[in-house]
Short mmCIF file of C-alpha atoms and ligand atoms in Angstrom, two decimals:
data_model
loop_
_atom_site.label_atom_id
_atom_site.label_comp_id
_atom_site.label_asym_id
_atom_site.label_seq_id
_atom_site.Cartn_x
_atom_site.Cartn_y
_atom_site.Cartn_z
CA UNK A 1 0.00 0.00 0.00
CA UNK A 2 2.10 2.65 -1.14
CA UNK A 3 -0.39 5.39 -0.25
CA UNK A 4 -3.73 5.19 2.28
CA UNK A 5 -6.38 6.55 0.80
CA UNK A 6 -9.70 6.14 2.08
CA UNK A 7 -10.14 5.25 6.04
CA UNK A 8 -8.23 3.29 8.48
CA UNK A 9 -10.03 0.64 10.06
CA UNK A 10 -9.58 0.51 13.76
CA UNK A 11 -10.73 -3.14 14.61
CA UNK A 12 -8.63 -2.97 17.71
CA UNK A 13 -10.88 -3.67 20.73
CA UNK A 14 -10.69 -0.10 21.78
CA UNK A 15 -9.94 3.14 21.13
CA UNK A 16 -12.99 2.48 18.65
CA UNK A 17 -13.79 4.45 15.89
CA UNK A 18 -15.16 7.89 17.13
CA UNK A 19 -18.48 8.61 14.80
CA UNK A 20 -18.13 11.91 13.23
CA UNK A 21 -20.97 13.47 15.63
CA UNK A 22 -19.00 13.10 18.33
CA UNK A 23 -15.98 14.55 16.56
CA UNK A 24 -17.58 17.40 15.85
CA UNK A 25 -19.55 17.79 19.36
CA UNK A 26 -15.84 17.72 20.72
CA UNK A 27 -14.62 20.97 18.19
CA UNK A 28 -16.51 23.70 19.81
CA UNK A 29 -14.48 26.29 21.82
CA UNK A 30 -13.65 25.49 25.41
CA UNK A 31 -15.60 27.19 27.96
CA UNK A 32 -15.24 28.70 31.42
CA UNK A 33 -15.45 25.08 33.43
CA UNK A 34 -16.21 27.42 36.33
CA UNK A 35 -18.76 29.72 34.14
CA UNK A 36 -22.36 29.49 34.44
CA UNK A 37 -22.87 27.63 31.18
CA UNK A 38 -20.73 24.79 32.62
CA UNK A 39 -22.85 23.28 35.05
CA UNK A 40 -25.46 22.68 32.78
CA UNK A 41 -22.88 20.49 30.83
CA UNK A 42 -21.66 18.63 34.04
CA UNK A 43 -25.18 17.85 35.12
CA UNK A 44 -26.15 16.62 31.79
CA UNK A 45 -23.46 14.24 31.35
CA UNK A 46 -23.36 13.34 35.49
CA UNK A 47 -27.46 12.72 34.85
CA UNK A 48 -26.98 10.82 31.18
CA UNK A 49 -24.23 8.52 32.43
CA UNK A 50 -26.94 7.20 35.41
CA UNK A 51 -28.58 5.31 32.55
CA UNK A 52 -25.97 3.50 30.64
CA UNK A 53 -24.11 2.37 34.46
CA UNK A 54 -28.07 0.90 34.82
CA UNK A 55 -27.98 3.20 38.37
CA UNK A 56 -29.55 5.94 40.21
CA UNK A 57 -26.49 6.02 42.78
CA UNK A 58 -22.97 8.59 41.92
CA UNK A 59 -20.78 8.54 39.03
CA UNK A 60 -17.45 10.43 39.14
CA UNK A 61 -15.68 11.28 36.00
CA UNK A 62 -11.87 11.40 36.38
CA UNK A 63 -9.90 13.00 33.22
CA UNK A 64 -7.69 9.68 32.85
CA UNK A 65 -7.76 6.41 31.36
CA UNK A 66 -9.20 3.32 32.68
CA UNK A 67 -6.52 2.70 34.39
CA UNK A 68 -7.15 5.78 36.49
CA UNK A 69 -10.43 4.69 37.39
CA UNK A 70 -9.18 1.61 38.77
CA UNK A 71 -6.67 3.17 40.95
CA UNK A 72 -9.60 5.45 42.59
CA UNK A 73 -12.07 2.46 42.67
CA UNK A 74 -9.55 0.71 45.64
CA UNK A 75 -7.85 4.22 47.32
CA UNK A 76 -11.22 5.49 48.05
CA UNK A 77 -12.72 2.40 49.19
CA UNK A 78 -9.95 -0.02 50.88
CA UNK A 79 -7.30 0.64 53.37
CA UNK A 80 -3.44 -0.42 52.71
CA UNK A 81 -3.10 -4.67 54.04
CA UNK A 82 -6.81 -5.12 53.07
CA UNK A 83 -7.72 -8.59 51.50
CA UNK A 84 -9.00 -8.76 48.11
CA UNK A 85 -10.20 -11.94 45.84
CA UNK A 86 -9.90 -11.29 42.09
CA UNK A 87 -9.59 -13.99 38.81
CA UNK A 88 -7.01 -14.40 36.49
CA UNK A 89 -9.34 -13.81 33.32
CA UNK A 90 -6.36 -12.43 31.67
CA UNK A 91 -3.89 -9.98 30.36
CA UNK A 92 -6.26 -6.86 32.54
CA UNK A 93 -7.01 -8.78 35.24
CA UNK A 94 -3.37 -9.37 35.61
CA UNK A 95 -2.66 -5.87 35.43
CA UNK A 96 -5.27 -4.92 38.02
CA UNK A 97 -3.56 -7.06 40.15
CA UNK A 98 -0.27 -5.58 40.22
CA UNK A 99 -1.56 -2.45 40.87
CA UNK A 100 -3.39 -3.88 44.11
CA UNK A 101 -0.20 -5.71 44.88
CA UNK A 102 1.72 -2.22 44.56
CA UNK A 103 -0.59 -0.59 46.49
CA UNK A 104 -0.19 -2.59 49.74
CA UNK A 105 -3.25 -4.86 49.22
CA UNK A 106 -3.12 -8.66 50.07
CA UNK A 107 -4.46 -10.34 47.13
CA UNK A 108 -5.60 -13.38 46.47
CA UNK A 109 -5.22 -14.31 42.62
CA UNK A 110 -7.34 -16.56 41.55
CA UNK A 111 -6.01 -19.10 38.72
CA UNK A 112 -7.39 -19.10 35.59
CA UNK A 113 -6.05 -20.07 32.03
CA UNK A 114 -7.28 -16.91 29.97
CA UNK A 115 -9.80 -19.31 28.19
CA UNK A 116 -12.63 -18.74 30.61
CA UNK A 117 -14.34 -16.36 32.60
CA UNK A 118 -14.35 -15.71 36.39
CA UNK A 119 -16.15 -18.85 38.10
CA UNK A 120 -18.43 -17.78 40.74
CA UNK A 121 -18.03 -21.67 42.56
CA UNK A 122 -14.75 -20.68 43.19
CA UNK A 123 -15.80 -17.46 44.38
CA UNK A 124 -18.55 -18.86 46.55
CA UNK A 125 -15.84 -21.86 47.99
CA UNK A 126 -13.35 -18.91 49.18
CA UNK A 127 -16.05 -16.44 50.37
CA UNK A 128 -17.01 -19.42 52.59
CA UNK A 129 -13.42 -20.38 53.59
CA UNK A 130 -12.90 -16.37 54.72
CA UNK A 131 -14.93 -17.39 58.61
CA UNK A 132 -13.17 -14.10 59.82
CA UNK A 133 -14.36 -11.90 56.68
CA UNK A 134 -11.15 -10.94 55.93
CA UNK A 135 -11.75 -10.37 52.42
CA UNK A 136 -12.98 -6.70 51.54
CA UNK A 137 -13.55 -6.97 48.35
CA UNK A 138 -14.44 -9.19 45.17
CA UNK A 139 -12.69 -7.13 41.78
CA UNK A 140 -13.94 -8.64 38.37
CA UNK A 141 -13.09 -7.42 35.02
CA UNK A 142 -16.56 -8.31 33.20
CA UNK A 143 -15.42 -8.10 29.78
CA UNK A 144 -11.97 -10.03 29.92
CA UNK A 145 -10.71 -7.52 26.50
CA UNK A 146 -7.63 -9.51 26.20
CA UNK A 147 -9.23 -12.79 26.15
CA UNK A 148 -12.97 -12.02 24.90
CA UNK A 149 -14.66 -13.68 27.79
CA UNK A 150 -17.24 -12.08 29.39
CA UNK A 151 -17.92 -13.14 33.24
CA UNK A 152 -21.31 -13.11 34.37
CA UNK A 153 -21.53 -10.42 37.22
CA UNK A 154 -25.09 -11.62 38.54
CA UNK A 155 -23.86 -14.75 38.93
CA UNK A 156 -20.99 -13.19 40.87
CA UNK A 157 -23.31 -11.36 42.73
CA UNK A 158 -25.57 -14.42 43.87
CA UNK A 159 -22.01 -16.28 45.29
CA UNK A 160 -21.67 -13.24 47.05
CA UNK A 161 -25.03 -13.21 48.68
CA UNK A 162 -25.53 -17.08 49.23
CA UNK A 163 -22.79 -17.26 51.27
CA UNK A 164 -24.13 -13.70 52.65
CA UNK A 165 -20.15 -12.34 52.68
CA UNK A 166 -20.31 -8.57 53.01
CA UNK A 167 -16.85 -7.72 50.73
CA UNK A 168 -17.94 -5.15 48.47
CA UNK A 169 -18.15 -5.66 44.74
CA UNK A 170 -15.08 -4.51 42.06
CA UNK A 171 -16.54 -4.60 38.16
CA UNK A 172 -14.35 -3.27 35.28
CA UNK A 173 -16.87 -2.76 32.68
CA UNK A 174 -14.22 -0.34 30.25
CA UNK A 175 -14.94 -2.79 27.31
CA UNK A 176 -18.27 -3.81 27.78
CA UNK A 177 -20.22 -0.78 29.39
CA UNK A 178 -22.28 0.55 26.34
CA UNK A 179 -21.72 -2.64 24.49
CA UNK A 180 -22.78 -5.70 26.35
CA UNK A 181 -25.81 -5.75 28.53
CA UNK A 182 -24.57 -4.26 32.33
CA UNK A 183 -26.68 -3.49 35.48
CA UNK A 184 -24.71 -1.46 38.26
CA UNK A 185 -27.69 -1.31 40.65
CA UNK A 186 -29.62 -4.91 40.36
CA UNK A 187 -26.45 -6.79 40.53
CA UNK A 188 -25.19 -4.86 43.33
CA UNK A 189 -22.07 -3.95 42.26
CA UNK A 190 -20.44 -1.65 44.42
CA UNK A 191 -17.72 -0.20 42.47
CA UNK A 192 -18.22 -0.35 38.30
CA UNK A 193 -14.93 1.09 36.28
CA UNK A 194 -15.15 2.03 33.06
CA UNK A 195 -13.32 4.45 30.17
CA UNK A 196 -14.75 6.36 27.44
CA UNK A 197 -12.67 4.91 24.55
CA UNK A 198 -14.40 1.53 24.44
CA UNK A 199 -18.08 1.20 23.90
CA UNK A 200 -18.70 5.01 24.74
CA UNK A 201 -17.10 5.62 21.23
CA UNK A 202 -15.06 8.73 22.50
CA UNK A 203 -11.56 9.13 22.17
CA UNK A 204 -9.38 7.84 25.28
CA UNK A 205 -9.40 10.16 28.28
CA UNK A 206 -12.29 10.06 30.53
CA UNK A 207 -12.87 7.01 33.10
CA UNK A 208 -15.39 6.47 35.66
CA UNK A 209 -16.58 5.28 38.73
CA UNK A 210 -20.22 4.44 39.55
CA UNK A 211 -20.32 4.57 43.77
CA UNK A 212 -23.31 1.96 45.41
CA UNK A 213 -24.04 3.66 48.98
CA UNK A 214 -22.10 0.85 50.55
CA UNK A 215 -18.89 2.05 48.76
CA UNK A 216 -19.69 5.78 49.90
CA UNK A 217 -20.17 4.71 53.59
CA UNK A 218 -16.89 2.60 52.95
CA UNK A 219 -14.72 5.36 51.61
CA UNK A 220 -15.25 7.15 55.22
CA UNK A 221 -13.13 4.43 56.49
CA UNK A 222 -10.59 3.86 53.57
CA UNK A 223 -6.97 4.44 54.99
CA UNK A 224 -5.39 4.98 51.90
CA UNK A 225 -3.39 8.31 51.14
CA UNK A 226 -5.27 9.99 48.01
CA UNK A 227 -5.60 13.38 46.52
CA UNK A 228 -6.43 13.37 42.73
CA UNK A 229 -8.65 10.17 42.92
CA UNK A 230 -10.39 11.53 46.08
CA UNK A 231 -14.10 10.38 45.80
CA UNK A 232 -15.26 13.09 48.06
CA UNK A 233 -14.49 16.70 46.96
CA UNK A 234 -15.39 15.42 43.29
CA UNK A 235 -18.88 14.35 44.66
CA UNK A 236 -18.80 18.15 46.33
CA UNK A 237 -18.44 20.02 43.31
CA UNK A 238 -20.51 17.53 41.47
CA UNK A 239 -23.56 18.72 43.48
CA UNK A 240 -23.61 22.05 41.31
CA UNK A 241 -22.59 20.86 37.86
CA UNK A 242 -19.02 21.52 38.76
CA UNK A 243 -15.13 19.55 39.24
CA UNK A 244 -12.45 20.42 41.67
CA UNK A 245 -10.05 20.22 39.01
CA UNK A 246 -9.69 21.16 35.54
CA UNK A 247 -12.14 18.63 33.80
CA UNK A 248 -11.18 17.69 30.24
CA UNK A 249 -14.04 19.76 29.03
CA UNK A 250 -14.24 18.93 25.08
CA UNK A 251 -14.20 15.26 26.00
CA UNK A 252 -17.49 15.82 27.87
CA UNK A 253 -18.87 17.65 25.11
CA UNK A 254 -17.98 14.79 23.29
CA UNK A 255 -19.68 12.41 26.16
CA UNK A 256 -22.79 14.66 26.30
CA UNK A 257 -23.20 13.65 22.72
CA UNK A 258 -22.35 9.52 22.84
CA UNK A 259 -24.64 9.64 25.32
CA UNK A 260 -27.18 11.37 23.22
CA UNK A 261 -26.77 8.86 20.13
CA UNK A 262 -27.14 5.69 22.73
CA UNK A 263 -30.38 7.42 23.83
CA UNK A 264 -31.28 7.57 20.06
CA UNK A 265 -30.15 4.05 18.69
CA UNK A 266 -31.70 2.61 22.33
CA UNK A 267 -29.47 0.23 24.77
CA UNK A 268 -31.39 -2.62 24.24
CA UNK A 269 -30.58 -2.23 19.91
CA UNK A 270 -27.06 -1.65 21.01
CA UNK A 271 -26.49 -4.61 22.59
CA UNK A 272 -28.28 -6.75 20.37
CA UNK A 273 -26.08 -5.02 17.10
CA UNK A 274 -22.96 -5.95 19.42
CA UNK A 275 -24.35 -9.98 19.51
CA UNK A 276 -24.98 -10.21 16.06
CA UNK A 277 -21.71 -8.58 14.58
CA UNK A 278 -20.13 -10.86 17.48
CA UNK A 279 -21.93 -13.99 16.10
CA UNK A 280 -21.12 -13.31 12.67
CA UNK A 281 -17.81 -12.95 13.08
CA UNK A 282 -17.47 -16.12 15.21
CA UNK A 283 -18.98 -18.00 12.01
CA UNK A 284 -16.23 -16.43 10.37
CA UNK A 285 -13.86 -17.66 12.21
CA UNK A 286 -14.96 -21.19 12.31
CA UNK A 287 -15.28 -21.17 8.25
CA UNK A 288 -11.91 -20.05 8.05
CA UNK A 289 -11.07 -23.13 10.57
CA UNK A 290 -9.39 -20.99 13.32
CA UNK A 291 -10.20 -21.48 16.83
CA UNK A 292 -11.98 -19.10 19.05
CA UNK A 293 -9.88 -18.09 22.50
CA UNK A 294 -12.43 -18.43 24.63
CA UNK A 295 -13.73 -21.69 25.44
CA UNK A 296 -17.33 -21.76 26.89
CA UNK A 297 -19.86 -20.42 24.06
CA UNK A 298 -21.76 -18.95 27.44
CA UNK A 299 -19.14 -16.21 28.24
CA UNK A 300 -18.29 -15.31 24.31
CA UNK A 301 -17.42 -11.38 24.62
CA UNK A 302 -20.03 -9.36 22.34
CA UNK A 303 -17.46 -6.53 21.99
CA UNK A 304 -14.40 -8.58 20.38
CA UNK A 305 -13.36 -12.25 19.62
CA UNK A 306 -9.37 -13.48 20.37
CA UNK A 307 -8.77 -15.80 17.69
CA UNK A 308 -5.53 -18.42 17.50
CA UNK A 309 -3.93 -18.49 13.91
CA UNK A 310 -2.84 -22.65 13.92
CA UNK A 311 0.23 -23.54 16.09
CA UNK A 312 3.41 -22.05 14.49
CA UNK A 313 1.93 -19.21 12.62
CA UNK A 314 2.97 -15.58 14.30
CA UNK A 315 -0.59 -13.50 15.13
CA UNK A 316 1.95 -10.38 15.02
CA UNK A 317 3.15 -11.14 11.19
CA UNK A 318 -0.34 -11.74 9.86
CA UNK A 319 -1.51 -8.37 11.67
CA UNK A 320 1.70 -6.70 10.30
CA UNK A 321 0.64 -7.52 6.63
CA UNK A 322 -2.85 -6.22 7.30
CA UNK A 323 -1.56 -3.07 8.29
CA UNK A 324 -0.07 -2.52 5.57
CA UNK A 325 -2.24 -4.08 2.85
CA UNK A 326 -5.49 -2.98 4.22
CA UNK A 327 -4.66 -0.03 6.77
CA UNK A 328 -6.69 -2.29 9.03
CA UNK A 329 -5.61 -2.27 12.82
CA UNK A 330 -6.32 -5.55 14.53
CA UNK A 331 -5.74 -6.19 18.51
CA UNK A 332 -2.71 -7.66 19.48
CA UNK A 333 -1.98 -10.91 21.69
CA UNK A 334 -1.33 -9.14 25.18
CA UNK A 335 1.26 -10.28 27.91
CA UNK A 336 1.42 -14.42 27.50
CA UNK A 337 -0.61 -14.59 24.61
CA UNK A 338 1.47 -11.83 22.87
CA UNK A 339 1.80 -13.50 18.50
CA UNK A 340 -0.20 -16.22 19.85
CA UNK A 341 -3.46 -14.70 18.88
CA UNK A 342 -5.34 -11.66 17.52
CA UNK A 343 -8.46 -9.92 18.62
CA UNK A 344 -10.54 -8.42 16.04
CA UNK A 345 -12.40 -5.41 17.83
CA UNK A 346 -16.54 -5.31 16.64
CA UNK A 347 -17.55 -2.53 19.35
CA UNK A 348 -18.65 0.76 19.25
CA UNK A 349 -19.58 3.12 16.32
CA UNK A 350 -20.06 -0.43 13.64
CA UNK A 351 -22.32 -1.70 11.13
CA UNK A 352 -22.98 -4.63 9.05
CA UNK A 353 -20.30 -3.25 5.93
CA UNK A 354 -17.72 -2.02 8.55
CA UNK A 355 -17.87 -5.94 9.76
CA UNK A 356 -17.80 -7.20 6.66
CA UNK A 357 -15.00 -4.79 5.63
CA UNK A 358 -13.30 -5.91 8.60
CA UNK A 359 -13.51 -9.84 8.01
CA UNK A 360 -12.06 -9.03 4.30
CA UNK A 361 -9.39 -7.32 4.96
CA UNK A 362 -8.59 -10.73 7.56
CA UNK A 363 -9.80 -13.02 5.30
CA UNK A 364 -7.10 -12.02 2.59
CA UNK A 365 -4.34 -11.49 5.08
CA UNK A 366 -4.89 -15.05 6.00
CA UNK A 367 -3.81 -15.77 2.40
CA UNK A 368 -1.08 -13.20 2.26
CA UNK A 369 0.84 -14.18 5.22
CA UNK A 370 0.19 -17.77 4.24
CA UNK A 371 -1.42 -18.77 7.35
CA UNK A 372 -3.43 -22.36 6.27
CA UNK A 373 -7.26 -21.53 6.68
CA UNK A 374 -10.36 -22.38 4.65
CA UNK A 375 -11.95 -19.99 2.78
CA UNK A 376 -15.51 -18.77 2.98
CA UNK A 377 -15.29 -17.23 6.61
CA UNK A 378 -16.38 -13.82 5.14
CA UNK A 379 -19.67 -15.70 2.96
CA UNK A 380 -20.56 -17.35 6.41
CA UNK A 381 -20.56 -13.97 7.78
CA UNK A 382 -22.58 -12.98 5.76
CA UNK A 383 -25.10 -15.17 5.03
CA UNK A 384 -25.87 -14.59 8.93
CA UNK A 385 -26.16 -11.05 8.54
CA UNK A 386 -28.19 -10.90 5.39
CA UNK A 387 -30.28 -13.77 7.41
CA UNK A 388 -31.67 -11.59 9.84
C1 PLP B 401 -8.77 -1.10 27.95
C2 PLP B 401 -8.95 -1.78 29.25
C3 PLP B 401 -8.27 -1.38 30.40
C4 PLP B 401 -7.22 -0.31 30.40
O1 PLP B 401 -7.73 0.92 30.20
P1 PLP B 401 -6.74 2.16 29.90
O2 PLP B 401 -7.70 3.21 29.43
O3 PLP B 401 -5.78 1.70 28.86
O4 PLP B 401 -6.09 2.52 31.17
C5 PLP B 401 -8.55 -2.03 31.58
N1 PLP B 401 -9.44 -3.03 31.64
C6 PLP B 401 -10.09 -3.46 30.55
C7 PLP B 401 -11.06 -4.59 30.66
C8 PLP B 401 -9.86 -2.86 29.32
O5 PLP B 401 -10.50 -3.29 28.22
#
């Protein structure tokens, strides 16, 4: 490809592809963030977010990425020593982790082989085994984005409350939330993290925290040192529209309008474009005789699929000649599965021709890079699609 016309195609699973709309929302002059006209902005988007966390309780926006938000979800919550359960879903779980392990908390890792989702038995067998309570908290990353397995966080939820454990509840929705179906308040979650670059179609720079009561009354407590990702003077200004700090204003110009075209296209529509661009592409996949990552068909991830090129063919080298044949990003293999497989991205801003575009464009670099493969993964596609 000597020159790239036309558009790139960012099939990574996240930053997604920012719709023009909210481009444009986001290139209107900055205003006064402590002018009048501001806290009609912050209210709007503090207000809007309420219905795509599936809660009536406090969201705090924190100009930062995901990571950010996960940092704030334990200082404000959890006090240094603290025990914490979480799964090894993967590459973000792993990563959560670490930071937990940094930040003086005693964790307990569950093992997992990055093929499946969190297993609430497990969770259930060492909420019972925890007599002395011990455990403060339960962290799950719903949408495992390095794996594409999706952990059921009801399910969580009822281990939780069978074994009637009071740790409070850690999701990381920041590939799923505005993609895949997710309930902050009826599955009593008490933390939910989440980013803007995933499902929320912005560009990266905005995470969030949604707050249950429980977490609010458990922040009073929380040891930790914290200044930046202090819950409580963000929740002060919040009360009149306003931020303590700079807020990243054009981004939530940008928000205000995301959360404008969910309202428009309708939650329940989005999630059920996400399972059928997520089903077509898994027939894709199994035409073209590559195997899906994740194992169990009940926790396939909506917002991307990790496939496994057959053993001795590098996932980096086919995604390399993508690039630069097709100007097509795909997701890479992260941490252990790093040129072991590739994760083609169908969240966000997407339609039927972008997917179809997509599976092309990995359908030919399958030839290219000579990686063996059966043809016909983009017909199976779809004939799904044009089937309903
Ligand atoms: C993308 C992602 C993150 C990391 O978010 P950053 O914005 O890169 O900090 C964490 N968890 C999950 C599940 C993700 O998909």
């Amino acid at each position: 490809m000597s020159f790239p016309s036309g558009k790139h195609f960012l099939q990574i699973p996240g930053p997604t592809n920012v719709p023009d709309r909210i481009l444009r929302a986001m290139a209107q002059p900055t205003i006064d963030h402590r002018g009048p006209d501001f806290a009609r902005l912050g209210f709007e988007v503090l207000e809007g977010l309420q219905d795509v966390f599936k809660t009536r309780s406090k969201i705090v926006v924190f100009p930062a990425s995901g990571t950010g938000a996960w940092e704030a979800a334990l200082v404000n919550t959890l006090s240094p020593g603290d025990r914490v359960l979480m799964f090894e879903t993967g590459h973000f779980a792993t990563l959560w982790r670490e930071m937990a392990t940094r930040l003086g908390l005693d964790v307990l890792f569950v093992p997992g082989d990055w093929r499946h989702a969190a297993d609430p038995e497990l969770l259930e067998s060492a909420l019972r085994e925890d007599r002395g309570g011990r455990i403060k908290g339960v962290m799950v990353v719903h949408n495992e984005t390095s794996t594409g397995a999706a952990s059921s966080i009801s399910n969580i939820r009822q281990a939780i409350d069978r074994v009637g454990h009071g740790a409070l509840l850690f999701a990381d929705t920041i590939s799923s939330l505005a993609s895949m179906d997710y309930r902050h308040d009826e599955w009593g979650v008490d933390v939910t993290v989440a980013g803007s670059q995933k499902g929320l179609m912005l560009p990266p720079g905005l995470s969030f925290n949604a707050i249950s009561e429980k977490a609010q009354k458990a922040s009073n407590s929380s040891a930790f040192p914290k200044s930046y990702w202090d819950w409580q003077p963000m929740l002060a200004a919040n009360k009149t529209g306003f931020f303590p700090y700079t807020p990243a204003t054009n981004l939530l110009y940008g928000l205000r309008e995301s959360l404008c075209m969910l309202r428009e296209e309708g939650l329940d529509n989005v999630f059920a474009r996400h399972n059928r661009h997520a089903e077509a592409t898994r027939r894709a996949v199994r035409a073209w005789g590559l195997e899906i990552l994740c194992l169990d068909p009940s926790q396939y991830s909506s917002s991307l699929t990790a496939v496994l090129p057959p053993p001795g063919n590098n996932a980096d080298a086919l995604r390399k000649v993508i690039l630069e044949r097709f100007n097509m990003s795909l997701g890479s293999g992260l941490g252990k599965l790093q040129g072991k497989v590739f994760r083609i991205g169908h969240l966000g801003d997407f339609n039927d021709l972008m997917l179809a575009g997509t599976l092309s464009g990995v359908e030919m670099g399958l030839t290219l890079a000579g990686v063996p493969h059966c043809p016909g993964g983009v017909t199976a596609a779809l004939d799904y699609l044009a089937s309903l």
